[in-house]
CSV table of C-alpha atoms in Angstrom, one decimal:
chain,number,residue,atom,x,y,z
N,1,MET,CA,-2.5,-0.3,37.6
N,2,GLY,CA,-6.2,0.4,37.4
N,3,VAL,CA,-9.0,-2.0,38.1
N,4,ALA,CA,-10.4,-3.8,35.1
N,5,PRO,CA,-14.0,-2.8,34.2
N,6,PRO,CA,-16.6,-5.4,35.0
N,7,VAL,CA,-17.4,-7.9,32.3
N,8,THR,CA,-20.9,-7.6,30.8
N,9,ARG,CA,-22.4,-10.9,29.8
N,10,HIS,CA,-24.7,-11.1,26.8
N,11,GLU,CA,-26.5,-14.1,25.5
N,12,PHE,CA,-27.3,-14.6,21.8
N,13,ASP,CA,-29.0,-17.3,19.8
N,14,LEU,CA,-26.7,-16.7,16.9
N,15,ALA,CA,-23.3,-15.0,16.3
N,16,VAL,CA,-22.6,-13.9,12.7
N,17,ILE,CA,-19.0,-13.2,11.9
N,18,GLY,CA,-18.6,-10.7,9.0
N,19,ALA,CA,-20.9,-7.9,8.0
N,20,GLY,CA,-20.6,-8.4,4.3
N,21,SER,CA,-23.7,-9.0,2.1
N,22,ALA,CA,-24.1,-12.6,3.4
N,23,GLY,CA,-23.6,-11.7,7.0
N,24,LEU,CA,-26.0,-8.8,6.9
N,25,SER,CA,-28.7,-10.9,5.1
N,26,VAL,CA,-28.4,-13.8,7.6
N,27,THR,CA,-28.5,-11.3,10.5
N,28,ALA,CA,-31.7,-9.6,9.2
N,29,VAL,CA,-33.5,-12.9,8.6
N,30,ALA,CA,-32.5,-14.3,12.0
N,31,ALA,CA,-33.7,-11.1,13.7
N,32,ARG,CA,-37.0,-11.2,11.9
N,33,LEU,CA,-37.4,-14.8,13.1
N,34,GLY,CA,-37.0,-13.5,16.7
N,35,LEU,CA,-33.5,-14.7,17.3
N,36,ARG,CA,-31.1,-12.7,19.4
N,37,VAL,CA,-28.2,-12.1,17.0
N,38,ALA,CA,-24.7,-10.7,17.5
N,39,LEU,CA,-23.1,-9.3,14.4
N,40,ILE,CA,-19.3,-9.1,14.6
N,41,GLU,CA,-17.3,-7.1,12.1
N,42,ARG,CA,-13.7,-5.8,12.4
N,43,GLY,CA,-13.9,-3.5,9.4
N,44,ARG,CA,-16.6,-1.4,7.7
N,45,MET,CA,-20.1,-2.7,7.6
N,46,GLY,CA,-21.0,-4.0,4.1
N,47,GLY,CA,-17.8,-5.9,3.4
N,48,ASP,CA,-15.7,-5.7,0.2
N,49,CYS,CA,-18.6,-5.7,-2.3
N,50,LEU,CA,-20.2,-2.6,-0.8
N,51,ASN,CA,-17.1,-0.6,0.1
N,52,ALA,CA,-14.5,-1.5,-2.5
N,53,GLY,CA,-15.8,-3.9,-5.1
N,54,CYS,CA,-19.3,-4.3,-6.6
N,55,VAL,CA,-21.0,-1.1,-5.7
N,56,PRO,CA,-18.2,1.4,-6.3
N,57,SER,CA,-17.3,-0.3,-9.6
N,58,LYS,CA,-20.9,-0.1,-10.8
N,59,ALA,CA,-21.0,3.6,-9.9
N,60,LEU,CA,-17.8,4.1,-12.0
N,61,LEU,CA,-19.4,2.1,-14.9
N,62,ALA,CA,-22.5,4.3,-14.7
N,63,ALA,CA,-20.4,7.4,-15.2
N,64,ALA,CA,-18.6,5.8,-18.1
N,65,HIS,CA,-21.8,4.7,-19.8
N,66,ALA,CA,-23.2,8.3,-19.4
N,67,ALA,CA,-20.1,9.7,-21.1
N,68,GLN,CA,-20.3,7.1,-23.9
N,69,ALA,CA,-24.0,7.8,-24.4
N,70,ALA,CA,-23.3,11.5,-24.7
N,71,ARG,CA,-20.6,10.8,-27.3
N,72,ARG,CA,-22.9,8.7,-29.4
N,73,ALA,CA,-26.0,10.9,-29.1
N,74,HIS,CA,-25.4,12.4,-32.5
N,75,ARG,CA,-26.3,9.0,-34.0
N,76,LEU,CA,-29.8,9.5,-32.7
N,77,GLY,CA,-30.1,13.1,-33.9
N,78,VAL,CA,-29.3,14.6,-30.6
N,79,SER,CA,-26.6,17.3,-30.6
N,80,LEU,CA,-24.5,17.6,-27.4
N,81,ALA,CA,-21.3,19.4,-26.7
N,82,LYS,CA,-18.3,17.1,-26.4
N,83,PRO,CA,-18.6,15.4,-23.0
N,84,VAL,CA,-15.9,16.4,-20.4
N,85,VAL,CA,-15.3,14.0,-17.6
N,86,ASP,CA,-14.6,15.7,-14.2
N,87,TRP,CA,-12.6,12.9,-12.5
N,88,ALA,CA,-12.8,14.6,-9.1
N,89,ALA,CA,-16.6,14.7,-9.4
N,90,VAL,CA,-16.7,11.1,-10.6
N,91,ARG,CA,-14.5,10.0,-7.7
N,92,ALA,CA,-16.7,11.9,-5.2
N,93,HIS,CA,-19.8,10.2,-6.6
N,94,VAL,CA,-18.2,6.7,-6.4
N,95,HIS,CA,-17.1,7.3,-2.8
N,96,GLY,CA,-20.5,8.8,-1.9
N,97,VAL,CA,-22.4,5.7,-3.0
């Protein structure tokens, strides 16, 4: 058996559990106020809204609205070819946001 590494001690004024939108906001405000803050997150920074919910769904909706606008452009006197949705490109955009 090996020897356990020495424990490093850190002192904080505030510990925030969860790096979702609320946790990130609280951490930023506390840091601006001069507090020593520990931000604890077991998953990806940003939480569900940023990584799986709000932001990706809005990126997908933007692509849908663009396709719909292209389909309806003729009503405004604009001639466009029939829009073709490249789902691989849409998915890459959504995952890249």
